[in-house]
CSV table of C-alpha atoms in Angstrom, one decimal:
chain,number,residue,atom,x,y,z
A,1,UNK,CA,-66.9,-86.7,-8.8
A,2,UNK,CA,-69.0,-87.8,-12.3
A,3,UNK,CA,-72.0,-86.6,-10.1
A,4,UNK,CA,-70.8,-82.9,-10.1
A,5,UNK,CA,-71.3,-82.3,-13.8
A,6,UNK,CA,-74.8,-82.6,-15.9
A,7,UNK,CA,-75.9,-84.1,-18.9
A,8,UNK,CA,-73.6,-81.2,-21.2
A,9,UNK,CA,-70.5,-81.7,-19.0
A,10,UNK,CA,-70.8,-78.2,-17.2
A,11,UNK,CA,-70.2,-78.4,-13.5
A,12,UNK,CA,-72.6,-78.4,-11.1
A,13,UNK,CA,-70.9,-78.8,-7.2
A,14,UNK,CA,-69.8,-76.3,-4.9
A,15,UNK,CA,-68.3,-73.0,-6.2
A,16,UNK,CA,-65.1,-70.8,-3.9
A,17,UNK,CA,-65.2,-67.5,-5.7
A,18,UNK,CA,-61.1,-67.1,-5.2
A,19,UNK,CA,-61.4,-63.0,-5.6
A,20,UNK,CA,-63.8,-60.5,-4.5
A,21,UNK,CA,-63.8,-57.2,-3.1
A,22,UNK,CA,-66.4,-55.4,-0.3
A,23,UNK,CA,-66.4,-51.9,0.1
A,24,UNK,CA,-69.1,-49.3,1.8
A,25,UNK,CA,-68.5,-45.7,0.3
A,26,UNK,CA,-70.5,-44.3,3.2
A,27,UNK,CA,-67.4,-44.9,5.5
A,28,UNK,CA,-65.0,-42.8,3.1
A,29,UNK,CA,-62.1,-45.5,3.9
A,30,UNK,CA,-60.7,-45.9,0.4
A,31,UNK,CA,-59.3,-43.1,-1.3
A,32,UNK,CA,-59.5,-44.2,-4.7
A,33,UNK,CA,-63.3,-44.1,-4.7
A,34,UNK,CA,-63.8,-40.6,-4.2
A,35,UNK,CA,-65.1,-38.6,-7.0
A,36,UNK,CA,-66.2,-42.1,-8.7
A,37,UNK,CA,-70.1,-41.7,-9.5
A,38,UNK,CA,-69.8,-44.4,-12.0
A,39,UNK,CA,-72.8,-47.4,-11.2
A,40,UNK,CA,-69.8,-49.6,-10.0
A,41,UNK,CA,-67.5,-47.8,-8.4
A,42,UNK,CA,-70.1,-45.2,-7.1
A,43,UNK,CA,-72.0,-47.9,-5.3
A,44,UNK,CA,-71.1,-49.1,-2.1
A,45,UNK,CA,-70.6,-53.2,-2.5
A,46,UNK,CA,-71.5,-55.4,1.1
A,47,UNK,CA,-72.1,-59.0,1.5
A,48,UNK,CA,-76.2,-58.5,0.4
A,49,UNK,CA,-74.9,-57.2,-2.6
A,50,UNK,CA,-72.4,-60.1,-3.7
A,51,UNK,CA,-75.0,-62.3,-2.6
A,52,UNK,CA,-77.7,-60.9,-4.9
A,53,UNK,CA,-75.1,-61.1,-7.4
A,54,UNK,CA,-74.1,-64.9,-7.1
A,55,UNK,CA,-77.7,-65.8,-6.6
A,56,UNK,CA,-78.5,-69.2,-8.6
A,57,UNK,CA,-74.8,-70.5,-8.0
A,58,UNK,CA,-73.7,-72.6,-5.1
A,59,UNK,CA,-71.2,-70.4,-3.7
A,60,UNK,CA,-70.1,-72.0,-0.6
A,61,UNK,CA,-66.9,-70.0,0.2
A,62,UNK,CA,-65.1,-66.7,-1.2
A,63,UNK,CA,-62.0,-65.1,-0.7
A,64,UNK,CA,-61.8,-61.1,0.0
A,65,UNK,CA,-59.0,-59.6,-1.5
A,66,UNK,CA,-57.7,-56.2,-0.4
A,67,UNK,CA,-59.6,-53.6,-2.2
A,68,UNK,CA,-56.8,-50.5,-1.4
A,69,UNK,CA,-58.3,-49.4,1.9
A,70,UNK,CA,-56.6,-45.8,3.5
A,71,UNK,CA,-53.3,-47.6,3.7
A,72,UNK,CA,-52.5,-45.2,6.7
A,73,UNK,CA,-54.9,-47.5,8.7
A,74,UNK,CA,-54.1,-50.6,7.0
A,75,UNK,CA,-55.5,-53.2,9.8
A,76,UNK,CA,-58.8,-50.9,9.4
A,77,UNK,CA,-59.9,-53.2,6.6
A,78,UNK,CA,-59.5,-56.5,8.6
A,79,UNK,CA,-61.2,-54.8,11.6
A,80,UNK,CA,-64.3,-53.8,9.1
A,81,UNK,CA,-64.5,-56.9,7.2
A,82,UNK,CA,-64.5,-59.2,10.8
A,83,UNK,CA,-67.7,-56.9,11.9
A,84,UNK,CA,-69.5,-57.5,8.8
A,85,UNK,CA,-72.5,-59.9,9.0
A,86,UNK,CA,-72.7,-62.6,6.4
A,87,UNK,CA,-73.1,-66.1,5.9
A,88,UNK,CA,-70.5,-68.3,6.7
A,89,UNK,CA,-68.0,-68.9,4.1
A,90,UNK,CA,-68.6,-65.5,2.4
A,91,UNK,CA,-65.7,-63.4,2.8
A,92,UNK,CA,-64.2,-66.4,5.0
A,93,UNK,CA,-60.4,-65.8,3.9
A,94,UNK,CA,-58.9,-62.4,3.6
A,95,UNK,CA,-55.6,-61.5,1.7
A,96,UNK,CA,-54.9,-58.2,3.4
A,97,UNK,CA,-52.6,-55.2,2.1
A,98,UNK,CA,-49.2,-54.7,3.2
A,99,UNK,CA,-46.7,-52.5,2.2
A,100,UNK,CA,-43.9,-54.6,1.9
A,101,UNK,CA,-41.4,-51.8,1.0
A,102,UNK,CA,-42.2,-50.0,4.5
A,103,UNK,CA,-39.4,-50.2,6.9
A,104,UNK,CA,-41.8,-51.1,10.0
A,105,UNK,CA,-44.0,-53.6,8.0
A,106,UNK,CA,-42.7,-56.7,9.8
A,107,UNK,CA,-44.5,-56.4,13.0
A,108,UNK,CA,-47.4,-55.3,11.0
A,109,UNK,CA,-46.8,-58.6,9.5
A,110,UNK,CA,-47.0,-60.8,12.6
A,111,UNK,CA,-49.9,-58.9,13.6
A,112,UNK,CA,-51.8,-59.7,10.4
A,113,UNK,CA,-50.8,-63.3,10.6
A,114,UNK,CA,-52.1,-63.9,14.0
A,115,UNK,CA,-55.7,-63.2,12.3
A,116,UNK,CA,-57.8,-66.2,12.2
A,117,UNK,CA,-59.4,-65.3,8.7
A,118,UNK,CA,-55.9,-63.4,7.1
A,119,UNK,CA,-54.1,-65.9,4.8
A,120,UNK,CA,-52.0,-63.7,2.5
A,121,UNK,CA,-51.1,-60.3,1.5
A,122,UNK,CA,-51.2,-58.3,-1.8
A,123,UNK,CA,-49.3,-55.2,-2.5
A,124,UNK,CA,-49.8,-54.5,-6.0
A,125,UNK,CA,-46.8,-53.8,-8.5
A,126,UNK,CA,-48.4,-53.9,-12.3
A,127,UNK,CA,-46.7,-51.0,-14.3
A,128,UNK,CA,-48.6,-50.2,-17.7
A,129,UNK,CA,-46.3,-48.1,-20.1
A,130,UNK,CA,-49.7,-46.0,-20.0
A,131,UNK,CA,-49.5,-43.9,-16.6
A,132,UNK,CA,-53.1,-43.8,-16.6
A,133,UNK,CA,-53.3,-47.4,-16.2
A,134,UNK,CA,-49.9,-48.1,-14.1
A,135,UNK,CA,-50.6,-48.9,-10.4
A,136,UNK,CA,-47.1,-48.1,-10.0
A,137,UNK,CA,-44.8,-45.6,-11.0
A,138,UNK,CA,-41.7,-48.0,-10.6
A,139,UNK,CA,-41.7,-50.7,-13.2
A,140,UNK,CA,-39.1,-52.7,-11.1
A,141,UNK,CA,-40.7,-52.4,-8.0
A,142,UNK,CA,-39.9,-56.3,-7.8
A,143,UNK,CA,-36.5,-56.0,-8.2
A,144,UNK,CA,-36.5,-53.3,-4.9
A,145,UNK,CA,-34.5,-54.8,-2.3
A,146,UNK,CA,-36.9,-53.1,0.4
A,147,UNK,CA,-39.2,-54.4,-1.3
A,148,UNK,CA,-37.7,-58.1,-1.3
A,149,UNK,CA,-37.1,-58.0,2.3
A,150,UNK,CA,-40.8,-57.3,3.3
A,151,UNK,CA,-41.8,-60.4,0.9
A,152,UNK,CA,-38.9,-62.5,2.7
A,153,UNK,CA,-41.3,-62.2,6.1
A,154,UNK,CA,-44.3,-63.9,4.6
A,155,UNK,CA,-43.2,-67.5,4.0
A,156,UNK,CA,-41.9,-67.9,7.6
A,157,UNK,CA,-45.7,-66.7,8.7
A,158,UNK,CA,-47.4,-68.7,6.2
A,159,UNK,CA,-49.0,-66.2,4.1
A,160,UNK,CA,-49.3,-66.0,0.4
A,161,UNK,CA,-48.8,-63.2,-1.8
A,162,UNK,CA,-51.4,-62.1,-4.5
A,163,UNK,CA,-48.9,-61.0,-7.3
A,164,UNK,CA,-50.8,-58.1,-9.7
A,165,UNK,CA,-48.7,-57.8,-12.4
A,166,UNK,CA,-48.3,-57.0,-16.4
A,167,UNK,CA,-46.4,-59.0,-18.9
A,168,UNK,CA,-43.9,-55.5,-19.4
A,169,UNK,CA,-42.8,-57.1,-16.0
A,170,UNK,CA,-42.2,-60.8,-16.7
A,171,UNK,CA,-38.5,-60.6,-16.4
A,172,UNK,CA,-38.7,-59.4,-13.0
A,173,UNK,CA,-41.3,-61.7,-11.9
A,174,UNK,CA,-39.3,-64.8,-13.2
A,175,UNK,CA,-36.4,-63.4,-11.0
A,176,UNK,CA,-38.6,-62.7,-8.2
A,177,UNK,CA,-40.9,-66.2,-8.2
A,178,UNK,CA,-37.4,-68.1,-8.7
A,179,UNK,CA,-35.6,-65.9,-5.9
A,180,UNK,CA,-38.3,-66.9,-3.6
A,181,UNK,CA,-38.7,-70.8,-3.9
A,182,UNK,CA,-40.6,-70.9,-0.4
A,183,UNK,CA,-43.1,-68.3,-1.0
A,184,UNK,CA,-46.2,-69.2,-2.4
A,185,UNK,CA,-47.4,-66.9,-5.3
A,186,UNK,CA,-51.3,-66.6,-6.7
A,187,UNK,CA,-50.9,-64.5,-10.0
A,188,UNK,CA,-53.8,-62.2,-10.0
A,189,UNK,CA,-56.3,-61.7,-13.2
A,190,UNK,CA,-54.6,-64.5,-15.7
A,191,UNK,CA,-51.3,-62.0,-15.8
A,192,UNK,CA,-53.3,-59.2,-16.7
A,193,UNK,CA,-53.5,-59.6,-21.0
A,194,UNK,CA,-53.3,-56.0,-21.7
A,195,UNK,CA,-52.1,-56.0,-25.5
A,196,UNK,CA,-54.7,-57.3,-27.6
A,197,UNK,CA,-52.5,-57.5,-30.6
A,198,UNK,CA,-51.8,-60.7,-31.8
A,199,UNK,CA,-47.9,-60.0,-30.9
A,200,UNK,CA,-49.3,-58.8,-27.5
A,201,UNK,CA,-51.5,-62.0,-26.6
A,202,UNK,CA,-48.6,-64.1,-28.0
A,203,UNK,CA,-46.1,-62.3,-25.5
A,204,UNK,CA,-48.8,-62.7,-22.6
A,205,UNK,CA,-49.0,-66.7,-23.5
A,206,UNK,CA,-45.2,-67.0,-23.3
A,207,UNK,CA,-45.1,-65.2,-20.2
A,208,UNK,CA,-47.7,-67.3,-19.0
A,209,UNK,CA,-45.7,-70.7,-19.5
A,210,UNK,CA,-42.6,-69.3,-18.4
A,211,UNK,CA,-43.9,-68.4,-15.3
A,212,UNK,CA,-45.5,-71.6,-15.0
A,213,UNK,CA,-42.1,-73.4,-14.7
A,214,UNK,CA,-42.0,-72.5,-11.3
A,215,UNK,CA,-43.8,-74.8,-9.0
A,216,UNK,CA,-44.6,-72.1,-6.4
A,217,UNK,CA,-47.0,-70.3,-8.9
A,218,UNK,CA,-50.6,-70.7,-9.3
A,219,UNK,CA,-53.2,-68.9,-11.5
A,220,UNK,CA,-56.4,-67.0,-11.3
A,221,UNK,CA,-58.4,-67.0,-14.1
A,222,UNK,CA,-60.6,-64.0,-13.0
A,223,UNK,CA,-62.0,-61.0,-14.3
A,224,UNK,CA,-61.3,-61.9,-17.9
A,225,UNK,CA,-63.2,-59.0,-19.1
A,226,UNK,CA,-61.1,-55.9,-17.5
A,227,UNK,CA,-58.8,-56.7,-20.7
A,228,UNK,CA,-60.9,-57.5,-22.9
A,229,UNK,CA,-64.6,-54.9,-22.7
A,230,UNK,CA,-65.6,-56.1,-26.0
A,231,UNK,CA,-65.6,-59.8,-25.4
A,232,UNK,CA,-67.7,-62.4,-26.7
A,233,UNK,CA,-67.9,-66.2,-25.3
A,234,UNK,CA,-65.1,-67.2,-27.9
A,235,UNK,CA,-62.5,-64.5,-26.9
A,236,UNK,CA,-62.8,-65.3,-23.3
A,237,UNK,CA,-62.6,-69.0,-23.5
A,238,UNK,CA,-59.6,-68.7,-25.6
A,239,UNK,CA,-57.7,-66.9,-22.7
A,240,UNK,CA,-59.3,-69.0,-20.1
A,241,UNK,CA,-57.8,-72.1,-22.0
A,242,UNK,CA,-54.6,-70.2,-22.7
A,243,UNK,CA,-54.4,-70.2,-18.8
A,244,UNK,CA,-55.1,-73.6,-18.1
A,245,UNK,CA,-52.5,-75.0,-20.6
A,246,UNK,CA,-49.9,-73.2,-19.4
A,247,UNK,CA,-50.8,-74.0,-15.6
A,248,UNK,CA,-52.3,-77.1,-15.8
A,249,UNK,CA,-55.9,-78.2,-13.6
A,250,UNK,CA,-54.1,-78.4,-10.3
A,251,UNK,CA,-52.4,-75.0,-10.7
A,252,UNK,CA,-55.2,-72.9,-11.4
A,253,UNK,CA,-58.2,-71.4,-9.5
A,254,UNK,CA,-61.3,-69.0,-10.7
A,255,UNK,CA,-62.2,-65.9,-9.7
A,256,UNK,CA,-65.0,-63.3,-10.5
A,257,UNK,CA,-63.6,-60.2,-9.1
A,258,UNK,CA,-66.4,-58.7,-8.0
A,259,UNK,CA,-67.8,-56.0,-8.5
A,260,UNK,CA,-65.0,-54.4,-10.3
A,261,UNK,CA,-65.9,-57.4,-13.2
A,262,UNK,CA,-69.5,-55.5,-13.3
A,263,UNK,CA,-68.1,-52.9,-15.6
A,264,UNK,CA,-68.3,-55.2,-18.1
A,265,UNK,CA,-70.1,-58.3,-17.3
A,266,UNK,CA,-72.0,-59.7,-14.9
A,267,UNK,CA,-71.3,-62.7,-11.9
A,268,UNK,CA,-73.5,-64.9,-13.8
A,269,UNK,CA,-72.2,-64.2,-17.2
A,270,UNK,CA,-68.8,-64.7,-15.9
A,271,UNK,CA,-69.2,-67.8,-14.4
A,272,UNK,CA,-71.4,-69.0,-17.1
A,273,UNK,CA,-68.7,-68.7,-19.2
A,274,UNK,CA,-66.2,-70.8,-17.0
A,275,UNK,CA,-68.8,-73.7,-17.0
A,276,UNK,CA,-69.1,-73.7,-20.7
A,277,UNK,CA,-65.2,-73.0,-21.4
A,278,UNK,CA,-64.4,-75.9,-19.1
A,279,UNK,CA,-67.5,-78.5,-19.5
A,280,UNK,CA,-64.9,-80.9,-21.9
A,281,UNK,CA,-63.0,-81.4,-18.3
A,282,UNK,CA,-64.0,-84.3,-15.7
A,283,UNK,CA,-66.1,-83.6,-12.8
A,284,UNK,CA,-63.0,-84.1,-10.7
A,285,UNK,CA,-60.9,-81.6,-12.8
A,286,UNK,CA,-63.9,-79.1,-12.8
A,287,UNK,CA,-64.5,-79.3,-8.9
A,288,UNK,CA,-60.4,-78.9,-8.8
A,289,UNK,CA,-60.9,-75.5,-10.7
A,290,UNK,CA,-64.3,-74.3,-9.1
A,291,UNK,CA,-63.3,-75.0,-5.7
A,292,UNK,CA,-60.8,-77.5,-4.7
A,293,UNK,CA,-57.6,-75.5,-5.9
A,294,UNK,CA,-59.0,-72.3,-4.4
A,295,UNK,CA,-59.6,-74.4,-0.8
A,296,UNK,CA,-56.1,-75.9,-0.8
A,297,UNK,CA,-53.9,-72.4,-1.6
A,298,UNK,CA,-56.2,-70.0,0.8
A,299,UNK,CA,-56.8,-72.4,3.7
A,300,UNK,CA,-60.5,-73.0,3.4
A,301,UNK,CA,-62.1,-76.1,5.5
A,302,UNK,CA,-64.3,-78.3,3.9
């Protein structure tokens, strides 16, 4: 793999973006986007937009993460994605939405598992003390028996689970990953380091180390700028390297969170920082981070 780095040690090989979204504002199928008129959420993001953003990078494959499509028609997002014209590899795998606490979720999960591109599920559980920054009202949703009953259906269907949580939920998250040892979990967005105080960052880092003790958990190093809007190269690298130190090269993957990331950074800035941050690793290790681990976790042919 030595040929996959340049003379500065920076990765030059193929990239699999493990986390991005599409939406079409003209369809009005994303209730949370209604009334949003800013340059990011106020615009559609379709394959041609994504391809412009990744220009100059060898993105050979990507994983589409559910984008809060109308929950009354969750399969509609899958049908829409399947019909989108795009190059091979782009959104080649989907992480679909499912309300795991819904009593009738099992047949829906079975239907999703039968779709070629669907490899995982996301049901956001992230809680923040500030209700405006919270995705759910129940801090302990991961402990809800009904929700857990839905989660229990994923492993038999070979569906992974993308876990978007916050450091305030670490105890529940630890119980979850320990209680479901056969379920594969991917922690989203570095475990969400919201609290940028020294105490908050120390708590976040310790939470990552504790989660990493569970062998069925991997970590996405993605959208660092969501929690660090006034970022610089050093602040982003510090978080990324803390993630790497906790989970190791074999259990981390990289993702853009495009287009949400563009509130604070472009795709190019995001991946330029990744290239700088991980330049000290071997070509083999960088290939794992930039492509190989995502391919393995999301069953992407290479």
